[in-house]
CSV table of C-alpha atoms and ligand atoms in Angstrom, one decimal:
chain,number,residue,atom,x,y,z
A,52,UNK,CA,97.8,132.2,156.1
A,53,UNK,CA,96.0,129.9,158.5
A,54,UNK,CA,92.5,131.3,157.8
A,55,UNK,CA,92.7,130.9,154.1
A,56,UNK,CA,94.5,127.7,154.0
A,57,UNK,CA,91.7,125.2,153.9
A,58,UNK,CA,89.9,126.6,150.8
A,59,UNK,CA,93.3,127.1,149.1
A,60,UNK,CA,94.2,123.5,149.5
A,61,UNK,CA,91.9,121.0,148.0
A,62,UNK,CA,94.3,118.4,146.7
A,63,UNK,CA,93.3,118.7,143.1
A,64,UNK,CA,96.1,118.5,140.6
A,65,UNK,CA,97.3,122.0,139.7
A,66,UNK,CA,100.5,121.0,138.1
A,67,UNK,CA,101.7,118.3,135.6
A,68,UNK,CA,103.8,115.8,137.6
A,69,UNK,CA,107.4,116.1,136.4
A,70,UNK,CA,108.7,112.6,137.2
A,71,UNK,CA,108.1,109.7,134.8
A,72,UNK,CA,108.7,107.2,137.7
A,73,UNK,CA,106.2,108.8,140.1
A,74,UNK,CA,103.6,106.0,140.1
A,75,UNK,CA,106.0,103.1,140.7
A,76,UNK,CA,108.4,104.9,143.0
A,77,UNK,CA,105.8,106.6,145.1
A,78,UNK,CA,108.4,108.8,146.9
A,79,UNK,CA,107.2,112.2,145.9
A,80,UNK,CA,103.5,112.0,146.9
A,81,UNK,CA,102.8,115.8,146.4
A,82,UNK,CA,104.5,116.4,143.1
A,83,UNK,CA,101.2,117.1,141.4
A,84,UNK,CA,100.8,120.2,143.5
A,85,UNK,CA,102.7,123.5,143.0
A,86,UNK,CA,105.3,124.1,145.7
A,87,UNK,CA,103.1,126.8,147.2
A,88,UNK,CA,100.2,124.3,147.6
A,89,UNK,CA,102.5,121.6,149.0
A,90,UNK,CA,103.5,124.1,151.7
A,91,UNK,CA,99.8,124.8,152.4
A,92,UNK,CA,99.1,121.1,152.6
A,93,UNK,CA,101.8,120.6,155.2
A,94,UNK,CA,100.7,123.7,157.1
A,95,UNK,CA,97.2,122.3,157.4
A,96,UNK,CA,98.5,118.9,158.4
A,97,UNK,CA,100.5,120.4,161.3
A,98,UNK,CA,97.6,122.7,162.3
A,99,UNK,CA,95.2,119.7,162.4
A,100,UNK,CA,97.6,117.7,164.6
A,101,UNK,CA,99.2,120.4,166.8
A,102,UNK,CA,97.0,123.4,166.4
A,103,UNK,CA,95.0,122.6,169.5
A,104,UNK,CA,98.1,123.3,171.6
A,105,UNK,CA,99.2,126.7,170.1
A,106,UNK,CA,99.1,128.9,167.0
A,107,UNK,CA,101.2,127.3,164.3
A,108,UNK,CA,103.7,129.7,162.7
A,109,UNK,CA,103.9,129.7,158.9
A,110,UNK,CA,105.9,126.8,157.5
A,111,UNK,CA,109.4,127.7,156.2
A,112,UNK,CA,109.9,126.3,152.7
A,113,UNK,CA,112.8,126.2,150.3
A,114,UNK,CA,113.7,128.8,147.6
A,115,UNK,CA,114.8,126.0,145.2
A,116,UNK,CA,113.0,122.8,146.3
A,117,UNK,CA,114.9,120.4,143.9
A,118,UNK,CA,117.9,118.1,144.2
A,119,UNK,CA,118.2,118.7,147.9
A,120,UNK,CA,118.9,115.1,149.1
A,121,UNK,CA,122.6,114.8,150.1
A,122,UNK,CA,122.2,111.0,150.7
A,123,UNK,CA,121.2,108.9,147.7
A,124,UNK,CA,120.9,105.1,147.6
A,125,UNK,CA,120.2,102.9,144.6
A,126,UNK,CA,119.3,99.2,144.5
A,127,UNK,CA,121.1,97.1,141.9
A,128,UNK,CA,119.6,94.1,140.0
A,129,UNK,CA,119.3,92.5,136.7
A,130,UNK,CA,116.6,92.4,134.1
A,131,UNK,CA,117.4,89.8,131.5
A,132,UNK,CA,121.0,90.5,130.6
A,133,UNK,CA,120.8,94.2,131.6
A,134,UNK,CA,122.0,95.5,134.9
A,135,UNK,CA,119.5,98.0,136.4
A,136,UNK,CA,119.7,100.5,139.2
A,137,UNK,CA,117.1,102.5,140.9
A,138,UNK,CA,114.5,102.4,143.7
A,139,UNK,CA,112.2,99.7,145.0
A,140,UNK,CA,108.7,100.0,143.8
A,141,UNK,CA,106.7,100.9,146.8
A,142,UNK,CA,106.0,97.9,149.1
A,143,UNK,CA,107.7,95.5,146.8
A,144,UNK,CA,111.2,94.3,146.0
A,145,UNK,CA,110.9,95.2,142.3
A,146,UNK,CA,113.5,97.7,141.2
A,147,UNK,CA,112.2,100.6,139.2
A,148,UNK,CA,115.1,101.8,137.0
A,149,UNK,CA,115.9,105.5,137.8
A,150,UNK,CA,118.8,107.5,136.4
A,151,UNK,CA,117.9,110.9,137.7
A,152,UNK,CA,115.6,112.0,140.4
A,153,UNK,CA,114.3,115.5,141.0
A,154,UNK,CA,115.0,115.6,144.7
A,155,UNK,CA,118.4,113.7,144.7
A,156,UNK,CA,121.8,115.3,144.4
A,157,UNK,CA,122.6,115.3,140.7
A,158,UNK,CA,126.3,114.4,141.1
A,159,UNK,CA,125.3,111.4,143.1
A,160,UNK,CA,122.9,110.2,140.4
A,161,UNK,CA,125.6,110.6,137.8
A,162,UNK,CA,128.0,108.5,139.8
A,163,UNK,CA,125.4,105.7,140.2
A,164,UNK,CA,125.0,105.6,136.4
A,165,UNK,CA,128.7,105.4,136.0
A,166,UNK,CA,129.0,102.5,138.4
A,167,UNK,CA,126.3,100.6,136.5
A,168,UNK,CA,128.2,101.1,133.2
A,169,UNK,CA,131.4,100.0,134.9
A,170,UNK,CA,129.8,96.8,136.2
A,171,UNK,CA,129.0,95.9,132.6
A,172,UNK,CA,132.4,96.7,131.3
A,173,UNK,CA,134.1,94.7,134.1
A,174,UNK,CA,131.6,91.8,133.4
A,175,UNK,CA,130.5,91.9,137.1
A,176,UNK,CA,127.0,90.9,138.2
A,177,UNK,CA,124.4,92.7,140.2
A,178,UNK,CA,122.8,90.9,143.1
A,179,UNK,CA,119.7,88.8,142.7
A,180,UNK,CA,117.7,88.7,146.0
A,181,UNK,CA,115.8,85.6,145.0
A,182,UNK,CA,118.8,83.3,144.1
A,183,UNK,CA,121.0,85.3,146.5
A,184,UNK,CA,123.7,85.2,143.8
A,185,UNK,CA,125.6,88.1,142.2
A,186,UNK,CA,127.9,90.9,143.6
A,187,UNK,CA,126.6,94.5,143.9
A,188,UNK,CA,123.5,95.0,145.9
A,189,UNK,CA,123.3,98.7,146.5
A,190,UNK,CA,125.2,101.9,146.1
A,191,UNK,CA,125.0,104.6,148.8
A,192,UNK,CA,126.4,108.1,148.2
A,193,UNK,CA,126.7,110.9,150.8
A,194,UNK,CA,127.8,114.3,149.7
A,195,UNK,CA,128.9,117.2,151.8
A,196,UNK,CA,126.9,120.2,150.5
A,197,UNK,CA,129.3,122.8,151.9
A,198,UNK,CA,132.5,120.8,151.9
A,199,UNK,CA,132.0,119.2,148.5
A,200,UNK,CA,133.3,115.9,149.8
A,201,UNK,CA,131.7,112.7,148.3
A,202,UNK,CA,131.6,109.2,149.8
A,203,UNK,CA,130.6,106.2,147.7
A,204,UNK,CA,129.6,103.0,149.6
A,205,UNK,CA,129.5,99.9,147.4
A,206,UNK,CA,127.3,97.3,149.2
A,207,UNK,CA,128.3,93.9,148.0
A,208,UNK,CA,127.0,90.4,148.8
A,209,UNK,CA,130.5,89.0,149.4
A,210,UNK,CA,133.8,90.5,150.6
A,211,UNK,CA,135.9,89.2,147.7
A,212,UNK,CA,136.0,92.1,145.2
A,213,UNK,CA,137.3,90.9,141.8
A,214,UNK,CA,139.6,93.5,140.1
A,215,UNK,CA,139.1,95.8,143.0
A,216,UNK,CA,141.9,98.3,142.3
A,217,UNK,CA,141.1,98.5,138.6
A,218,UNK,CA,137.4,99.1,139.4
A,219,UNK,CA,138.2,101.8,142.0
A,220,UNK,CA,140.7,103.5,139.7
A,221,UNK,CA,138.2,103.4,136.8
A,222,UNK,CA,135.6,105.0,139.0
A,223,UNK,CA,138.0,107.7,140.3
A,224,UNK,CA,139.2,108.6,136.8
A,225,UNK,CA,135.6,109.2,135.8
A,226,UNK,CA,134.7,111.1,139.0
A,227,UNK,CA,137.8,112.6,140.5
A,228,UNK,CA,135.5,114.6,142.9
A,229,UNK,CA,134.9,111.4,144.9
A,230,UNK,CA,136.9,111.7,148.2
A,231,UNK,CA,136.3,108.2,149.6
A,232,UNK,CA,135.1,104.8,148.6
A,233,UNK,CA,134.0,102.1,151.1
A,234,UNK,CA,133.0,98.5,150.5
A,235,UNK,CA,130.2,97.3,152.8
A,236,UNK,CA,129.3,93.6,152.9
A,237,UNK,CA,125.6,92.6,153.3
A,238,UNK,CA,125.1,88.8,152.8
A,239,UNK,CA,121.8,88.6,154.6
A,240,UNK,CA,118.2,88.2,153.3
A,241,UNK,CA,117.2,91.6,154.6
A,242,UNK,CA,115.6,94.9,153.4
A,243,UNK,CA,118.3,96.8,155.3
A,244,UNK,CA,120.8,98.4,152.9
A,245,UNK,CA,124.0,98.1,154.9
A,246,UNK,CA,125.5,95.0,156.5
A,247,UNK,CA,127.9,94.7,159.4
A,248,UNK,CA,131.3,94.6,157.8
A,249,UNK,CA,133.0,97.6,156.0
A,250,UNK,CA,136.3,98.1,154.4
A,251,UNK,CA,137.8,101.4,153.1
A,252,UNK,CA,138.9,101.1,149.5
A,253,UNK,CA,140.0,104.7,149.0
A,254,UNK,CA,140.4,107.8,151.1
A,255,UNK,CA,139.4,108.1,154.8
A,256,UNK,CA,136.2,106.1,154.9
A,257,UNK,CA,134.1,109.2,155.9
A,258,UNK,CA,133.3,112.7,154.7
A,259,UNK,CA,133.4,116.0,156.5
A,260,UNK,CA,130.6,118.5,156.3
A,261,UNK,CA,130.3,122.1,157.5
A,262,UNK,CA,127.1,123.2,159.3
A,263,UNK,CA,126.3,126.2,161.4
A,264,UNK,CA,130.0,127.2,161.6
A,265,UNK,CA,131.1,123.7,162.8
A,266,UNK,CA,132.7,120.7,161.1
A,267,UNK,CA,131.0,117.3,161.2
A,268,UNK,CA,132.4,113.9,160.3
A,269,UNK,CA,129.9,111.6,158.7
A,270,UNK,CA,130.5,107.8,158.4
A,271,UNK,CA,128.5,105.4,156.2
A,272,UNK,CA,126.1,104.3,158.9
A,273,UNK,CA,125.5,107.4,161.0
A,274,UNK,CA,122.4,109.4,160.7
A,275,UNK,CA,122.8,112.8,159.2
A,276,UNK,CA,120.0,115.2,158.1
A,277,UNK,CA,119.4,114.8,154.4
A,278,UNK,CA,118.6,118.4,153.5
A,279,UNK,CA,121.5,120.6,154.4
A,280,UNK,CA,119.9,123.9,153.5
A,281,UNK,CA,116.8,123.3,155.6
A,282,UNK,CA,118.9,121.7,158.4
A,283,UNK,CA,120.4,125.1,159.1
A,284,UNK,CA,116.9,126.6,159.2
A,285,UNK,CA,115.6,123.9,161.5
A,286,UNK,CA,118.6,124.0,163.9
A,287,UNK,CA,118.4,127.8,163.8
A,288,UNK,CA,114.8,127.7,165.0
A,289,UNK,CA,115.6,125.1,167.7
A,290,UNK,CA,118.4,127.4,169.0
A,291,UNK,CA,116.1,130.4,168.9
A,292,UNK,CA,113.5,128.5,171.0
A,293,UNK,CA,116.1,127.2,173.4
A,294,UNK,CA,117.4,130.8,173.9
A,295,UNK,CA,120.4,129.6,175.8
A,296,UNK,CA,122.3,132.2,177.9
A,297,UNK,CA,125.5,130.3,178.6
A,298,UNK,CA,124.5,129.0,182.1
A,299,UNK,CA,122.3,126.0,181.2
A,300,UNK,CA,122.9,122.3,181.5
A,301,UNK,CA,121.4,120.9,178.2
A,302,UNK,CA,120.5,117.3,177.2
A,303,UNK,CA,120.5,116.5,173.5
A,304,UNK,CA,118.4,113.4,173.3
A,305,UNK,CA,118.5,111.2,170.1
A,306,UNK,CA,121.6,113.3,169.2
A,307,UNK,CA,122.8,111.4,166.1
A,308,UNK,CA,126.4,112.6,165.4
A,309,UNK,CA,126.0,115.4,168.0
A,310,UNK,CA,125.1,118.2,165.6
A,311,UNK,CA,122.4,120.0,167.7
A,312,UNK,CA,124.3,119.5,171.0
A,313,UNK,CA,127.5,120.9,169.6
A,314,UNK,CA,125.8,124.0,168.2
A,315,UNK,CA,124.0,124.4,171.6
A,316,UNK,CA,127.3,123.9,173.5
A,317,UNK,CA,128.5,127.4,172.3
A,318,UNK,CA,125.9,129.0,174.5
A,319,UNK,CA,125.5,126.4,177.3
A,320,UNK,CA,127.4,125.5,180.5
A,321,UNK,CA,127.4,121.9,179.5
A,322,UNK,CA,125.7,119.4,177.2
A,323,UNK,CA,125.1,115.7,177.3
A,324,UNK,CA,124.2,113.9,174.1
A,325,UNK,CA,122.5,110.5,174.2
A,326,UNK,CA,122.2,108.2,171.1
A,327,UNK,CA,121.6,104.5,170.5
A,328,UNK,CA,123.7,104.0,167.3
A,329,UNK,CA,127.3,103.4,168.3
A,330,UNK,CA,128.7,104.6,164.9
A,331,UNK,CA,126.9,107.9,165.4
A,332,UNK,CA,128.3,108.2,168.9
A,333,UNK,CA,131.8,107.5,167.7
A,334,UNK,CA,131.4,110.3,165.1
A,335,UNK,CA,129.9,112.6,167.7
A,336,UNK,CA,133.0,112.1,170.0
A,337,UNK,CA,135.3,112.8,167.0
A,338,UNK,CA,133.2,115.8,166.0
A,339,UNK,CA,133.5,117.4,169.5
A,340,UNK,CA,137.3,116.9,169.3
A,341,UNK,CA,137.5,118.2,165.7
A,342,UNK,CA,135.8,121.4,166.8
A,343,UNK,CA,137.6,121.8,170.1
A,344,UNK,CA,134.3,121.6,172.1
A,345,UNK,CA,135.1,120.6,175.7
A,346,UNK,CA,131.8,121.1,177.5
A,347,UNK,CA,130.0,118.1,175.8
A,348,UNK,CA,129.9,114.4,176.5
A,349,UNK,CA,128.1,111.6,174.6
A,350,UNK,CA,126.5,108.5,176.0
A,351,UNK,CA,125.6,105.5,173.8
A,352,UNK,CA,122.3,104.2,175.2
A,353,UNK,CA,118.6,104.0,174.6
A,354,UNK,CA,117.3,107.5,175.4
A,355,UNK,CA,114.5,106.1,177.5
A,356,UNK,CA,116.8,104.0,179.7
A,357,UNK,CA,119.2,106.9,180.0
A,358,UNK,CA,116.3,109.2,181.2
A,359,UNK,CA,115.2,106.6,183.8
A,360,UNK,CA,118.7,106.5,185.2
A,361,UNK,CA,119.1,110.3,185.1
A,362,UNK,CA,115.8,110.7,187.0
A,363,UNK,CA,116.7,108.1,189.6
A,364,UNK,CA,120.1,109.7,190.1
A,365,UNK,CA,118.4,113.1,190.5
A,366,UNK,CA,120.3,114.7,187.6
A,367,UNK,CA,119.3,118.2,186.5
A,368,UNK,CA,118.9,119.5,183.0
A,369,UNK,CA,117.7,123.1,182.5
A,370,UNK,CA,116.9,122.4,178.8
A,371,UNK,CA,116.1,119.2,177.0
A,372,UNK,CA,116.4,119.2,173.2
A,373,UNK,CA,114.9,116.0,171.8
A,374,UNK,CA,114.8,114.8,168.2
A,375,UNK,CA,113.4,111.3,168.2
A,376,UNK,CA,112.9,109.1,165.1
A,377,UNK,CA,109.4,108.8,163.4
A,378,UNK,CA,108.0,106.6,166.2
A,379,UNK,CA,108.4,109.5,168.7
A,380,UNK,CA,109.6,109.2,172.3
A,381,UNK,CA,108.9,106.1,174.4
A,382,UNK,CA,106.6,106.4,177.4
A,383,UNK,CA,109.5,105.5,179.6
A,384,UNK,CA,111.4,108.5,178.1
A,385,UNK,CA,108.5,110.9,178.6
A,386,UNK,CA,107.7,109.8,182.2
A,387,UNK,CA,111.4,110.4,183.2
A,388,UNK,CA,111.5,113.6,181.3
A,389,UNK,CA,108.6,114.9,183.4
A,390,UNK,CA,110.4,113.7,186.6
A,391,UNK,CA,113.6,115.5,185.5
A,392,UNK,CA,111.4,118.5,185.1
A,393,UNK,CA,113.6,120.7,182.8
A,394,UNK,CA,112.5,124.4,182.5
A,395,UNK,CA,112.4,124.1,178.8
A,396,UNK,CA,111.9,121.3,176.2
A,397,UNK,CA,112.6,121.8,172.5
A,398,UNK,CA,111.0,119.0,170.6
A,399,UNK,CA,112.0,118.5,167.0
A,400,UNK,CA,110.0,115.9,165.1
A,401,UNK,CA,109.8,114.4,161.6
A,402,UNK,CA,106.4,113.0,162.4
A,403,UNK,CA,103.7,115.4,163.7
A,404,UNK,CA,101.4,112.4,164.5
A,405,UNK,CA,103.7,111.0,167.2
A,406,UNK,CA,104.7,114.5,168.2
A,407,UNK,CA,101.0,115.3,168.9
A,408,UNK,CA,100.7,112.1,171.0
A,409,UNK,CA,103.8,113.0,173.0
A,410,UNK,CA,102.6,116.7,173.4
A,411,UNK,CA,99.3,115.3,174.8
A,412,UNK,CA,101.3,113.5,177.5
A,413,UNK,CA,103.6,116.5,178.3
A,414,UNK,CA,100.8,119.1,178.4
A,415,UNK,CA,98.8,116.8,180.8
A,416,UNK,CA,101.9,116.7,183.1
A,417,UNK,CA,102.4,120.5,183.5
A,418,UNK,CA,104.1,121.6,180.3
A,419,UNK,CA,102.7,124.3,178.0
A,420,UNK,CA,103.4,124.7,174.3
A,421,UNK,CA,104.9,128.1,173.6
A,422,UNK,CA,105.9,128.0,169.9
A,423,UNK,CA,105.2,125.7,167.0
A,424,UNK,CA,107.3,126.0,163.8
A,425,UNK,CA,107.0,123.7,160.8
A,426,UNK,CA,109.9,123.4,158.4
A,427,UNK,CA,109.8,121.8,155.0
A,428,UNK,CA,112.8,119.5,155.0
A,429,UNK,CA,111.4,117.1,152.3
A,430,UNK,CA,109.8,119.0,149.4
A,431,UNK,CA,107.5,117.0,147.1
A,432,UNK,CA,107.0,114.3,149.7
A,433,UNK,CA,104.2,114.3,152.3
A,434,UNK,CA,106.7,114.6,155.2
A,435,UNK,CA,107.0,117.6,157.4
A,436,UNK,CA,109.3,118.5,160.3
A,437,UNK,CA,108.2,120.6,163.2
A,438,UNK,CA,109.9,122.3,166.1
A,439,UNK,CA,107.9,122.8,169.3
A,440,UNK,CA,109.0,124.8,172.3
A,441,UNK,CA,107.5,123.9,175.7
A,442,UNK,CA,108.1,125.2,179.2
A,443,UNK,CA,106.5,124.5,182.6
A,444,UNK,CA,103.0,125.8,182.9
A,445,UNK,CA,104.0,128.1,185.8
A,446,UNK,CA,107.6,129.3,185.4
A,447,UNK,CA,108.3,128.9,189.1
A,448,UNK,CA,107.0,125.4,189.5
A,449,UNK,CA,110.5,123.9,189.4
A,450,UNK,CA,111.9,126.4,191.9
A,451,UNK,CA,109.0,126.0,194.3
A,452,UNK,CA,109.3,122.2,194.3
A,453,UNK,CA,113.0,122.3,195.2
A,454,UNK,CA,112.5,124.9,198.0
A,455,UNK,CA,109.7,122.8,199.3
A,456,UNK,CA,111.9,119.7,199.4
A,457,UNK,CA,114.6,121.6,201.2
A,458,UNK,CA,112.2,122.8,203.8
A,459,UNK,CA,111.0,119.2,204.4
A,460,UNK,CA,114.6,118.1,204.8
A,461,UNK,CA,115.3,120.8,207.2
A,462,UNK,CA,112.3,119.9,209.2
A,463,UNK,CA,113.3,116.2,209.1
A,464,UNK,CA,116.7,117.0,210.5
B,754,SAH,N1,119.4,115.0,166.3
B,754,SAH,C1,120.1,114.3,165.2
B,754,SAH,C2,119.5,112.9,164.9
B,754,SAH,C3,118.1,112.9,164.8
B,754,SAH,S1,117.4,111.4,164.0
B,754,SAH,C4,120.3,115.2,164.0
B,754,SAH,O1,119.6,116.2,163.9
B,754,SAH,O2,121.1,114.8,163.1
B,754,SAH,C5,117.0,110.4,165.4
B,754,SAH,C6,118.2,109.7,166.0
B,754,SAH,O3,117.7,108.9,167.1
B,754,SAH,C7,119.0,108.7,165.1
B,754,SAH,O4,120.4,109.1,165.2
B,754,SAH,C8,118.8,107.3,165.8
B,754,SAH,O5,119.9,106.5,165.7
B,754,SAH,C9,118.5,107.7,167.2
B,754,SAH,N2,117.7,106.8,168.0
B,754,SAH,C10,116.7,106.0,167.5
B,754,SAH,N3,116.1,105.3,168.6
B,754,SAH,C11,116.8,105.7,169.7
B,754,SAH,C12,116.6,105.4,171.1
B,754,SAH,N4,115.7,104.5,171.5
B,754,SAH,N5,117.5,105.9,171.9
B,754,SAH,C13,118.4,106.8,171.5
B,754,SAH,N6,118.6,107.2,170.2
B,754,SAH,C14,117.8,106.6,169.3
């Protein structure tokens, strides 16, 4: 594929865009390309950025690249007397009304339309972010692809919820498939969707999802991969690259709700997960209990700071799996990673640009890239995920250094 890719991939339109909102929304940048060409575009992007380190395997795409998003959020507002819901026009705060989106879960879209109609019949107001008046700001929906569970989060400007139980009952009677409803209060002038305070209006306040043979609890704020089908593909590749034998100590850095670490724990001696978001860590601890996993612990901290401490304390990890946000890893993290000197690093990234920057550091410090696998987690958008496997340039570097240190110590004694 790599040889033919460039001529194949001039970004000329080869397909009529399907979405009437494409210009204002701006979310699906590649929708004017056939799916095959989208994949080629992403393959070229990864080759351009990472190809100098190793051959790039062919990107793994989706069989059905539509309605894959299991997390959907809509902004609410008013236009004249009408309540509208949809997405923000790119780089503005204008709401583009959207009732159905080709990449979002269809059930979630239906529920959002129902909520908009209910607001009208309950004579409730949507929020106005100029006057800071009104009630409903956003609706966030998370759906368990395998479990079927659905969480609806109503983000309101104030805690007082007029006719709360009637509203909740009306929503449930129209969508009995909803398993939990949460109210979240966001009274700040901010572009963040969720505020600090939450209150469960119905059900448990979280959903459970099944992935790679394990159960995961997902709360409103915790990060969870948004494309469940491709997540299994991505994690499968990460595990293949890690090739754990049951004897390794593993670090899952930027672990979210502990998904990767828990999958790894089945074939590892022990796993430590580190994550900054306390809600995600809480979920991760619960998830470990839920699945009876005992060889894993989670630490709530900045991954960079954790690594510095681990390096200072002389901790040992055989394998480090890292999955940082778009900004990539901090220099602090990378420096300590090199000091910790794991035999293997599996680096999952949703931004090949920062991954290329970080690989440049790691390859200058004695690591060699062994595999590169792009995965299409976000069809129709320009985003691409890639998994890279690195190990020390010389497999015995790690052993030699420790023997050498022992010898020195023996001499010193
Ligand atoms: N590995 C997880 C989550 C990946 S997303 C999964 O596959 O589901 C990246 C995660 O990094 C998020 O959960 C985010 O909260 C966390 N994060 C962001 N900055 C961080 C930092 N400085 N230290 C630790 N975790 C961080």
